[in-house]
Amino acid sequence: MDTQLQQLLTAILQFFTAPLFHIGDTAVSLSLTLGVLIALFVIVFLVSIFKNFLRSQLLVKLGMDEGNRAAIATIVSYSAGTVGFIIVLQSIGLNLASLALVAGGLGVGIGFGLQDLTKNFVSGLTLLLERKIKVGDFVEFEGLSGHVKEISIRSTLVRTLDGSDVIVPNSFLVENRLVNWSYDNYAGRIRIPVRVEFDTDPLLVTEILARVAHSEPDVVHAYPPEVLFRGFGDSSLQFELWVWIKRIDLEAQIKSSLYFRINRELCLNRIKVPFVQTEMWLKNPEELMAYGSKVEDVLKMRGLEAQSLETHNLEAQGFESQPGSPLYLRDMLRQIAYFQNFSDLELRQLIEVGYRRSIKAGEILFREDEPGDDFYIILSGSLDVKLLKLDKQLATLKKGDFVGELALMLDIPRTATVEALEDTTLFAVNRNGLTRLLQSYPNLAESIAREICKRQEELALTQKQLRKLGLADAPEDGKNLLLWVRQRLIGLFGL
């Protein structure tokens, strides 16, 4: 019995160790083949763990972004896997020179069958090394848009905005045109078409659209919005609002928010969005004459119903019917001495760089030591300028006065606290908008300089703060204040 078992084991051993073919001087048996396959499986498993460790732990601690982590982890792990596989082949005695000879002989025949795989492999290396597309990027191609989830050697995985995963061959991404919205950053410009009735004031539409753009938190306020009058349509005046948004991959959500805001403002200002009207011609109008009075009564009734329905819709959206027309930003700006002689086109440019802001009595506009991000012109109401640290009032500002210009123009924290003494309406402009405004209207810079010089004490505090920051020399204090302010405006805004 023992002899038979020994013969069986010997036969099995011979079956696994019997040479199947030779690669150079190396005899390839079934046991050798199984060993190589097991070693390959172990290497792939270890490489996968090593890749995840690099991407999720080690490179994260080094402060690398997601795209760089994915590229480095993929290249390093594949390189380590290749080296490991070569070491395994050499350890089992396989002559790599003879293997290369066999691969060269089969390469021509196999190349034709695997040319697509080879092309995708090379394209994958190109994507990983050039890094024009990285994991986390928001891309768009052939009507498909989404975030790059993974870049492997053969293909790239793209997660669409609908949540589906699309596998794209790497060669397609290399050879075809592709838009990478997040190559530098996620900011991008979107366009919002708006149509209004023919009798609508274009300047009023410009004000409304610019105000809506400034009120949307996802809009990049560093770039002033643009309102374009696109022309005359079949039944409407056609406008387009151009704004830069912080996240282009959230375009649909931001557009929706802007449309809601625009619709609300148009309703509030009784501006209607027109629709294509169809005229109907009656072949026998005389037959309706007998019913003329009835038709007239019906039309009157429908007119009253339509008016009642419109009022109900406005009240449902939170609008109250008020006597008289609302006071528009255009009219308020024209009450300021600096803008009285502005034409409609100049007012349109002015409205685009700023927006209207209202604050209640007792509300703080800004506090001491806060960053100076905005410049304000008082359109109505009054403000109290004071130093809370010293419990001292500096000035009371009224319609036509400027406030907040020192911190914004000189790039320093706020030097005073400003509080509304009554309900106040302001025209607000940020740094880029102010630069554009001053470069377009140099005379406004002179007016601002003169207004600044009226507030002697606040200006002295500003000079002191500038000296602490190393932005002003002590000899500058002895200069004429108007000349000093004027020179700083010219230097900072390139006037």
Coordinates of C-alpha atoms in Angstrom, one line a residue:
M1 CA 0.0 0.0 0.0
D2 CA 2.8 2.4 0.9
T3 CA 4.6 1.5 -2.4
Q4 CA 1.5 2.4 -4.4
L5 CA 1.0 5.7 -2.6
Q6 CA 4.7 6.5 -3.1
Q7 CA 4.3 5.7 -6.9
L8 CA 1.2 8.0 -7.1
L9 CA 3.0 10.9 -5.4
T10 CA 6.0 10.4 -7.7
A11 CA 3.7 10.4 -10.7
I12 CA 2.0 13.6 -9.6
L13 CA 5.4 15.3 -8.9
Q14 CA 6.7 14.2 -12.3
F15 CA 3.5 15.6 -13.9
F16 CA 4.0 19.0 -12.3
T17 CA 7.8 19.2 -12.9
A18 CA 7.8 17.7 -16.4
P19 CA 9.1 20.3 -18.9
L20 CA 6.3 21.7 -21.1
F21 CA 8.6 23.9 -23.2
H22 CA 11.9 25.7 -22.9
I23 CA 12.6 29.4 -22.9
G24 CA 16.3 29.6 -23.6
D25 CA 18.0 27.4 -21.1
T26 CA 15.1 27.4 -18.7
A27 CA 12.6 24.5 -18.7
V28 CA 9.0 25.7 -18.1
S29 CA 6.9 23.3 -16.2
L30 CA 3.4 23.3 -14.7
S31 CA 4.8 24.0 -11.2
L32 CA 6.9 26.9 -12.5
T33 CA 3.9 28.3 -14.2
L34 CA 1.7 28.1 -11.1
G35 CA 4.5 29.6 -9.0
V36 CA 4.7 32.6 -11.4
L37 CA 1.0 33.1 -11.4
I38 CA 0.8 33.0 -7.6
A39 CA 3.7 35.4 -7.3
L40 CA 2.0 37.7 -9.8
F41 CA -1.2 37.6 -7.8
V42 CA 0.7 38.4 -4.6
I43 CA 2.6 41.3 -6.3
V44 CA -0.6 42.8 -7.6
F45 CA -2.2 42.6 -4.2
L46 CA 0.8 44.2 -2.5
V47 CA 1.0 46.9 -5.2
S48 CA -2.6 47.8 -4.6
I49 CA -2.1 48.1 -0.9
F50 CA 1.1 50.2 -1.5
K51 CA -0.8 52.5 -3.9
N52 CA -3.6 53.1 -1.4
F53 CA -1.1 53.8 1.3
L54 CA 0.8 56.3 -0.8
R55 CA -2.4 58.1 -2.0
S56 CA -4.4 58.1 1.2
Q57 CA -1.7 58.4 3.9
L58 CA 1.9 59.2 3.1
L59 CA 1.4 61.8 0.4
V60 CA -1.5 63.4 2.3
K61 CA 0.9 64.1 5.2
L62 CA 3.2 65.8 2.7
G63 CA 0.5 68.3 1.8
M64 CA 0.0 67.3 -1.9
D65 CA -3.3 67.9 -3.6
E66 CA -5.5 65.0 -4.8
G67 CA -4.4 65.1 -8.4
N68 CA -0.7 64.9 -7.7
R69 CA -1.2 62.2 -5.1
A70 CA -3.1 60.0 -7.6
A71 CA -0.5 60.5 -10.3
I72 CA 2.5 59.8 -8.1
A73 CA 0.9 56.9 -6.4
T74 CA 0.0 55.3 -9.7
I75 CA 3.5 55.7 -11.3
V76 CA 5.4 54.6 -8.2
S77 CA 3.2 51.6 -7.6
Y78 CA 3.3 50.3 -11.2
S79 CA 7.1 50.8 -11.2
A80 CA 7.4 48.8 -7.9
G81 CA 5.2 46.1 -9.3
T82 CA 7.3 45.8 -12.5
V83 CA 10.5 45.6 -10.4
G84 CA 9.0 43.0 -8.1
F85 CA 7.8 40.8 -11.0
I86 CA 11.3 41.0 -12.6
I87 CA 12.9 39.9 -9.3
V88 CA 10.5 37.0 -9.0
L89 CA 11.3 35.8 -12.6
Q90 CA 15.1 36.0 -11.8
S91 CA 14.7 34.2 -8.5
I92 CA 13.1 31.2 -10.2
G93 CA 16.0 31.0 -12.6
L94 CA 14.3 32.4 -15.7
N95 CA 16.7 34.0 -18.1
L96 CA 15.3 37.4 -19.0
A97 CA 17.5 37.7 -22.1
S98 CA 15.9 34.5 -23.5
L99 CA 12.5 35.8 -22.5
A100 CA 13.1 39.1 -24.3
L101 CA 14.1 37.1 -27.4
V102 CA 10.9 35.2 -27.4
A103 CA 8.9 38.4 -26.7
G104 CA 10.6 40.0 -29.7
G105 CA 9.7 37.1 -31.9
L106 CA 6.1 37.2 -30.9
G107 CA 5.9 41.0 -30.6
V108 CA 5.1 41.6 -34.3
G109 CA 2.2 39.2 -34.3
I110 CA 0.8 40.2 -30.9
G111 CA 1.3 43.9 -31.6
F112 CA -1.4 44.0 -34.2
G113 CA -3.9 42.3 -31.8
L114 CA -3.0 44.4 -28.8
Q115 CA -2.3 47.8 -30.5
D116 CA -5.3 49.4 -28.8
L117 CA -4.2 48.2 -25.4
T118 CA -0.7 49.4 -26.1
K119 CA -2.0 52.8 -27.3
N120 CA -4.1 53.2 -24.1
F121 CA -1.2 52.2 -22.0
V122 CA 1.1 54.8 -23.5
S123 CA -1.7 57.4 -23.3
G124 CA -2.2 56.6 -19.6
L125 CA 1.5 57.2 -19.0
T126 CA 1.2 60.5 -20.9
L127 CA -1.7 61.6 -18.8
L128 CA 0.1 60.7 -15.5
L129 CA 3.4 62.4 -16.5
E130 CA 2.1 65.5 -18.2
R131 CA -0.7 66.0 -15.5
K132 CA -2.9 68.1 -17.9
I133 CA -5.7 66.1 -16.4
K134 CA -5.7 65.1 -12.7
V135 CA -7.9 63.2 -10.3
G136 CA -10.5 65.7 -9.1
D137 CA -10.6 67.8 -12.2
F138 CA -13.9 68.8 -13.8
V139 CA -13.8 68.0 -17.5
E140 CA -16.2 68.2 -20.4
F141 CA -16.1 66.4 -23.8
E142 CA -18.6 65.3 -26.4
G143 CA -21.5 66.6 -24.3
L144 CA -20.4 64.7 -21.2
S145 CA -19.1 66.5 -18.1
G146 CA -18.0 65.3 -14.7
H147 CA -15.1 64.9 -12.2
V148 CA -12.1 62.7 -12.9
K149 CA -12.4 59.9 -10.3
E150 CA -9.4 57.7 -11.2
I151 CA -6.7 57.6 -13.9
S152 CA -5.3 54.1 -14.5
I153 CA -2.8 52.8 -17.1
R154 CA -5.6 51.7 -19.5
S155 CA -8.6 54.0 -18.9
T156 CA -9.9 56.9 -16.9
L157 CA -13.0 56.9 -14.7
V158 CA -15.2 60.0 -14.9
R159 CA -18.0 60.5 -12.4
T160 CA -20.8 62.6 -14.1
L161 CA -23.0 65.2 -12.4
D162 CA -25.8 62.6 -12.5
G163 CA -23.7 60.2 -10.4
S164 CA -22.9 57.7 -13.1
D165 CA -19.4 56.4 -13.7
V166 CA -18.1 56.5 -17.3
I167 CA -15.0 54.5 -18.3
V168 CA -13.1 56.4 -21.0
P169 CA -10.0 54.9 -22.9
N170 CA -6.9 57.0 -22.2
S171 CA -6.2 57.3 -25.9
F172 CA -9.5 59.2 -26.4
L173 CA -8.5 61.8 -23.8
V174 CA -5.1 62.3 -25.4
E175 CA -6.2 62.4 -29.0
N176 CA -9.4 64.4 -28.8
R177 CA -10.3 67.9 -27.7
L178 CA -11.3 68.1 -24.0
V179 CA -12.2 71.1 -21.8
N180 CA -10.6 71.0 -18.3
W181 CA -12.6 73.6 -16.4
S182 CA -10.4 73.2 -13.2
Y183 CA -7.0 73.2 -14.8
D184 CA -6.0 76.4 -12.9
N185 CA -9.1 76.9 -10.7
Y186 CA -12.8 76.2 -10.8
A187 CA -13.9 79.7 -11.7
G188 CA -15.7 80.2 -15.0
R189 CA -18.0 82.6 -16.7
I190 CA -21.7 81.8 -17.4
R191 CA -24.3 83.6 -19.5
I192 CA -27.9 84.3 -18.4
P193 CA -30.2 85.4 -21.2
V194 CA -33.1 87.6 -20.2
R195 CA -35.9 89.0 -22.4
V196 CA -38.2 91.9 -21.5
E197 CA -41.0 93.9 -23.2
F198 CA -40.1 96.6 -25.7
D199 CA -41.3 99.5 -23.5
T200 CA -38.9 98.5 -20.7
D201 CA -36.1 101.0 -19.8
P202 CA -32.7 99.3 -20.7
L203 CA -30.9 101.1 -18.0
L204 CA -33.3 99.8 -15.4
V205 CA -32.8 96.2 -16.7
T206 CA -29.0 96.8 -16.4
E207 CA -29.4 97.9 -12.8
I208 CA -31.6 94.9 -11.8
L209 CA -29.3 92.3 -13.4
A210 CA -26.1 93.9 -11.9
R211 CA -27.8 94.0 -8.5
V212 CA -28.8 90.4 -8.8
A213 CA -25.2 89.4 -9.7
H214 CA -23.8 91.2 -6.7
S215 CA -26.3 89.6 -4.4
E216 CA -25.5 86.0 -5.4
P217 CA -22.8 84.6 -3.0
D218 CA -21.4 82.1 -5.5
V219 CA -20.5 84.9 -8.0
V220 CA -16.9 86.0 -8.1
H221 CA -17.2 89.7 -7.1
A222 CA -13.6 90.4 -8.0
Y223 CA -14.8 90.5 -11.7
P224 CA -17.6 93.0 -12.2
P225 CA -20.7 91.5 -13.9
E226 CA -21.4 92.6 -17.5
V227 CA -24.9 93.3 -18.9
L228 CA -25.0 93.1 -22.7
F229 CA -27.9 94.5 -24.8
R230 CA -28.0 91.7 -27.4
G231 CA -30.6 93.3 -29.7
F232 CA -34.3 93.4 -30.6
G233 CA -36.1 90.1 -30.8
D234 CA -39.4 89.3 -32.4
S235 CA -41.3 90.2 -29.3
S236 CA -38.7 91.5 -26.8
L237 CA -35.6 93.3 -25.9
Q238 CA -32.8 90.8 -25.4
F239 CA -30.2 91.1 -22.7
E240 CA -27.5 88.8 -21.4
L241 CA -25.9 88.8 -18.0
W242 CA -22.3 87.6 -17.9
V243 CA -20.9 86.7 -14.5
W244 CA -17.9 84.7 -13.2
I245 CA -18.8 82.0 -10.7
K246 CA -16.6 80.3 -8.1
R247 CA -17.4 76.7 -9.1
I248 CA -18.2 76.1 -12.7
D249 CA -19.2 72.5 -11.8
L250 CA -22.1 74.0 -9.9
E251 CA -23.3 76.0 -13.0
A252 CA -26.8 74.5 -13.0
Q253 CA -27.4 75.3 -9.3
I254 CA -26.0 78.8 -9.6
K255 CA -28.0 79.5 -12.7
S256 CA -31.1 78.4 -11.0
S257 CA -30.4 80.7 -8.1
L258 CA -29.8 83.7 -10.4
Y259 CA -33.0 83.0 -12.4
F260 CA -35.0 83.0 -9.1
R261 CA -33.5 86.3 -8.1
I262 CA -34.0 87.8 -11.5
N263 CA -37.6 86.7 -11.6
R264 CA -38.2 88.2 -8.2
E265 CA -36.7 91.6 -9.2
L266 CA -38.6 91.7 -12.5
C267 CA -41.9 91.1 -10.7
L268 CA -41.0 93.6 -8.0
N269 CA -40.4 96.3 -10.7
R270 CA -43.5 95.3 -12.7
I271 CA -41.3 94.2 -15.7
K272 CA -42.9 91.5 -17.8
V273 CA -41.2 88.8 -19.7
P274 CA -42.9 88.7 -23.1
F275 CA -44.1 85.7 -25.0
V276 CA -44.7 85.1 -28.7
Q277 CA -48.3 86.3 -29.5
T278 CA -50.4 84.8 -32.3
E279 CA -53.1 87.0 -34.0
M280 CA -56.4 85.4 -35.0
W281 CA -58.4 86.7 -38.0
L282 CA -62.1 86.1 -38.1
K283 CA -63.6 85.2 -41.4
N284 CA -67.1 86.4 -40.5
P285 CA -66.8 89.0 -37.8
E286 CA -70.3 90.4 -38.5
E287 CA -71.8 87.2 -37.0
L288 CA -70.3 88.2 -33.6
M289 CA -71.9 91.7 -33.7
A290 CA -75.1 90.3 -32.2
Y291 CA -73.1 89.2 -29.2
G292 CA -71.0 92.4 -29.0
S293 CA -72.3 93.4 -25.6
K294 CA -71.8 90.0 -24.2
V295 CA -68.3 89.8 -25.5
E296 CA -67.4 93.2 -24.1
D297 CA -68.7 92.1 -20.7
V298 CA -66.7 88.9 -20.8
L299 CA -63.6 90.8 -21.8
K300 CA -64.0 93.3 -19.0
M301 CA -64.5 90.5 -16.5
R302 CA -61.4 88.7 -17.8
G303 CA -59.4 91.9 -17.5
L304 CA -60.4 92.3 -13.9
E305 CA -59.6 88.7 -13.2
A306 CA -56.2 89.0 -14.8
Q307 CA -55.4 92.1 -12.8
S308 CA -56.6 90.4 -9.6
L309 CA -54.5 87.3 -10.4
E310 CA -51.4 89.4 -11.0
T311 CA -51.8 91.2 -7.7
H312 CA -52.3 87.9 -5.9
N313 CA -49.2 86.4 -7.5
L314 CA -47.1 89.4 -6.4
E315 CA -48.5 89.3 -2.9
A316 CA -47.8 85.5 -2.7
Q317 CA -44.2 86.2 -3.5
G318 CA -43.9 88.7 -0.7
F319 CA -44.4 92.0 -2.7
E320 CA -46.7 94.6 -1.4
S321 CA -48.5 97.0 -3.6
Q322 CA -47.2 100.5 -2.9
P323 CA -48.3 103.8 -4.3
G324 CA -45.9 105.5 -6.7
S325 CA -42.9 104.0 -8.5
P326 CA -39.9 102.7 -6.6
L327 CA -36.7 104.8 -6.4
Y328 CA -34.2 103.2 -8.7
L329 CA -30.4 103.3 -8.2
R330 CA -30.1 105.3 -11.4
D331 CA -32.3 108.1 -9.9
M332 CA -30.4 108.0 -6.6
L333 CA -27.0 108.2 -8.2
R334 CA -28.1 111.3 -10.2
Q335 CA -28.9 113.0 -6.9
I336 CA -25.2 112.8 -6.0
A337 CA -23.3 115.8 -7.2
Y338 CA -20.5 113.8 -8.8
F339 CA -22.9 111.9 -11.1
Q340 CA -25.5 114.6 -12.0
N341 CA -24.1 115.0 -15.5
F342 CA -23.6 111.4 -16.2
S343 CA -25.4 110.1 -19.4
D344 CA -27.5 106.9 -19.3
L345 CA -24.5 105.0 -20.8
E346 CA -22.1 106.3 -18.2
L347 CA -24.6 105.5 -15.4
R348 CA -24.9 102.0 -16.8
Q349 CA -21.1 101.5 -16.5
L350 CA -21.3 102.9 -13.0
I351 CA -24.1 100.6 -12.0
E352 CA -22.2 97.5 -13.3
V353 CA -19.2 98.1 -11.0
G354 CA -21.3 98.4 -7.8
Y355 CA -24.6 97.6 -6.2
R356 CA -27.1 99.1 -3.8
R357 CA -27.0 98.1 -0.1
S358 CA -29.5 99.1 2.6
I359 CA -28.9 99.0 6.3
K360 CA -31.3 99.7 9.2
A361 CA -30.9 102.3 11.9
G362 CA -28.4 101.2 14.5
E363 CA -26.9 98.5 12.2
I364 CA -23.1 98.4 12.0
L365 CA -21.7 98.8 8.5
F366 CA -18.2 97.8 9.6
R367 CA -16.0 97.8 12.7
E368 CA -12.5 98.8 13.5
D369 CA -9.7 96.5 12.5
E370 CA -11.9 94.5 10.0
P371 CA -10.5 94.1 6.5
G372 CA -11.4 96.9 4.1
D373 CA -13.1 95.1 1.2
D374 CA -15.7 97.7 0.0
F375 CA -16.1 101.4 -0.6
Y376 CA -19.4 103.1 -0.1
I377 CA -21.3 106.3 -1.3
I378 CA -24.2 107.3 0.8
L379 CA -27.3 107.6 -1.4
S380 CA -29.8 108.4 1.5
G381 CA -29.7 108.4 5.2
S382 CA -26.7 109.2 7.5
L383 CA -23.8 107.3 9.2
D384 CA -21.9 107.9 12.4
V385 CA -18.1 107.4 12.3
K386 CA -16.5 106.7 15.7
L387 CA -13.6 105.2 17.5
L388 CA -14.9 102.6 20.0
K389 CA -11.5 102.1 21.5
L390 CA -11.4 105.8 22.5
D391 CA -15.1 106.2 22.8
K392 CA -14.9 109.2 20.4
Q393 CA -17.1 110.3 17.5
L394 CA -15.2 111.4 14.4
A395 CA -17.8 112.5 11.9
T396 CA -21.4 112.3 10.8
L397 CA -21.8 111.4 7.1
K398 CA -24.8 112.2 5.0
K399 CA -26.0 111.8 1.4
G400 CA -23.2 112.2 -1.1
D401 CA -20.4 111.4 1.4
F402 CA -17.9 108.6 1.0
V403 CA -17.0 106.0 3.6
G404 CA -14.7 103.0 3.7
E405 CA -12.3 104.4 1.1
L406 CA -9.2 104.7 3.3
A407 CA -9.0 101.0 4.2
L408 CA -9.8 99.9 0.6
M409 CA -7.5 102.3 -1.2
L410 CA -4.6 101.9 1.2
D411 CA -5.1 98.1 1.8
I412 CA -5.2 98.4 5.6
P413 CA -7.7 97.3 8.2
R414 CA -10.6 99.6 9.0
T415 CA -9.6 102.6 11.1
A416 CA -13.1 103.4 12.6
T417 CA -16.5 101.9 13.3
V418 CA -19.4 103.1 11.2
E419 CA -23.0 102.8 12.4
A420 CA -26.3 103.8 10.7
L421 CA -28.1 106.7 12.4
E422 CA -31.2 106.0 10.4
D423 CA -32.3 103.7 7.6
T424 CA -29.5 104.2 5.0
T425 CA -29.0 103.3 1.4
L426 CA -25.4 102.9 0.1
F427 CA -23.8 102.4 -3.3
A428 CA -21.1 99.7 -2.6
V429 CA -18.0 99.1 -4.8
N430 CA -15.2 96.5 -4.2
R431 CA -11.5 97.0 -5.0
N432 CA -11.6 95.9 -8.6
G433 CA -14.8 97.8 -9.3
L434 CA -13.3 101.0 -7.7
T435 CA -10.1 100.6 -9.8
R436 CA -12.2 100.4 -12.9
L437 CA -14.4 103.4 -11.8
L438 CA -11.4 105.7 -11.0
Q439 CA -9.7 104.8 -14.2
S440 CA -12.8 105.6 -16.2
Y441 CA -13.6 108.8 -14.3
P442 CA -10.3 110.5 -13.0
N443 CA -12.3 113.5 -11.7
L444 CA -14.0 111.2 -9.2
A445 CA -10.5 110.5 -7.7
E446 CA -10.0 114.2 -7.1
S447 CA -13.4 114.4 -5.4
I448 CA -12.6 111.5 -3.2
A449 CA -9.2 112.9 -2.2
R450 CA -10.9 116.2 -1.2
E451 CA -13.5 114.4 0.9
I452 CA -10.8 112.3 2.6
C453 CA -8.9 115.4 3.6
K454 CA -12.0 116.8 5.4
R455 CA -11.6 114.0 8.0
Q456 CA -8.3 115.2 9.5
E457 CA -8.3 113.0 12.6
E458 CA -9.1 109.8 10.9
L459 CA -6.5 110.6 8.2
A460 CA -3.9 111.1 10.9
L461 CA -4.7 107.7 12.4
T462 CA -4.4 106.2 9.0
Q463 CA -0.9 107.7 8.5
K464 CA 0.1 106.3 11.9
Q465 CA -1.1 102.9 11.0
L466 CA 0.7 103.0 7.6
R467 CA 4.0 103.8 9.4
K468 CA 3.5 100.7 11.7
L469 CA 3.0 98.6 8.6
G470 CA 6.0 100.1 6.9
L471 CA 3.9 101.6 4.1
A472 CA 4.7 105.2 4.8
D473 CA 7.6 107.3 6.0
A474 CA 7.5 109.8 8.8
P475 CA 8.4 112.7 6.5
E476 CA 5.2 112.2 4.6
D477 CA 3.2 113.5 7.6
G478 CA 4.5 117.0 6.9
K479 CA 3.2 117.1 3.3
N480 CA 0.1 118.8 2.2
L481 CA -2.7 116.3 3.0
L482 CA -4.5 116.7 -0.3
L483 CA -1.2 116.2 -2.2
W484 CA -0.4 113.2 -0.2
V485 CA -3.7 111.5 -0.7
R486 CA -3.7 112.4 -4.4
Q487 CA -0.3 110.8 -4.8
R488 CA -1.3 107.6 -3.1
L489 CA -4.4 107.3 -5.3
I490 CA -2.3 107.7 -8.4
G491 CA 0.2 105.2 -7.2
L492 CA -2.3 102.5 -6.1
F493 CA -4.7 102.7 -8.9
G494 CA -2.5 103.7 -11.8
L495 CA -4.4 106.9 -12.6

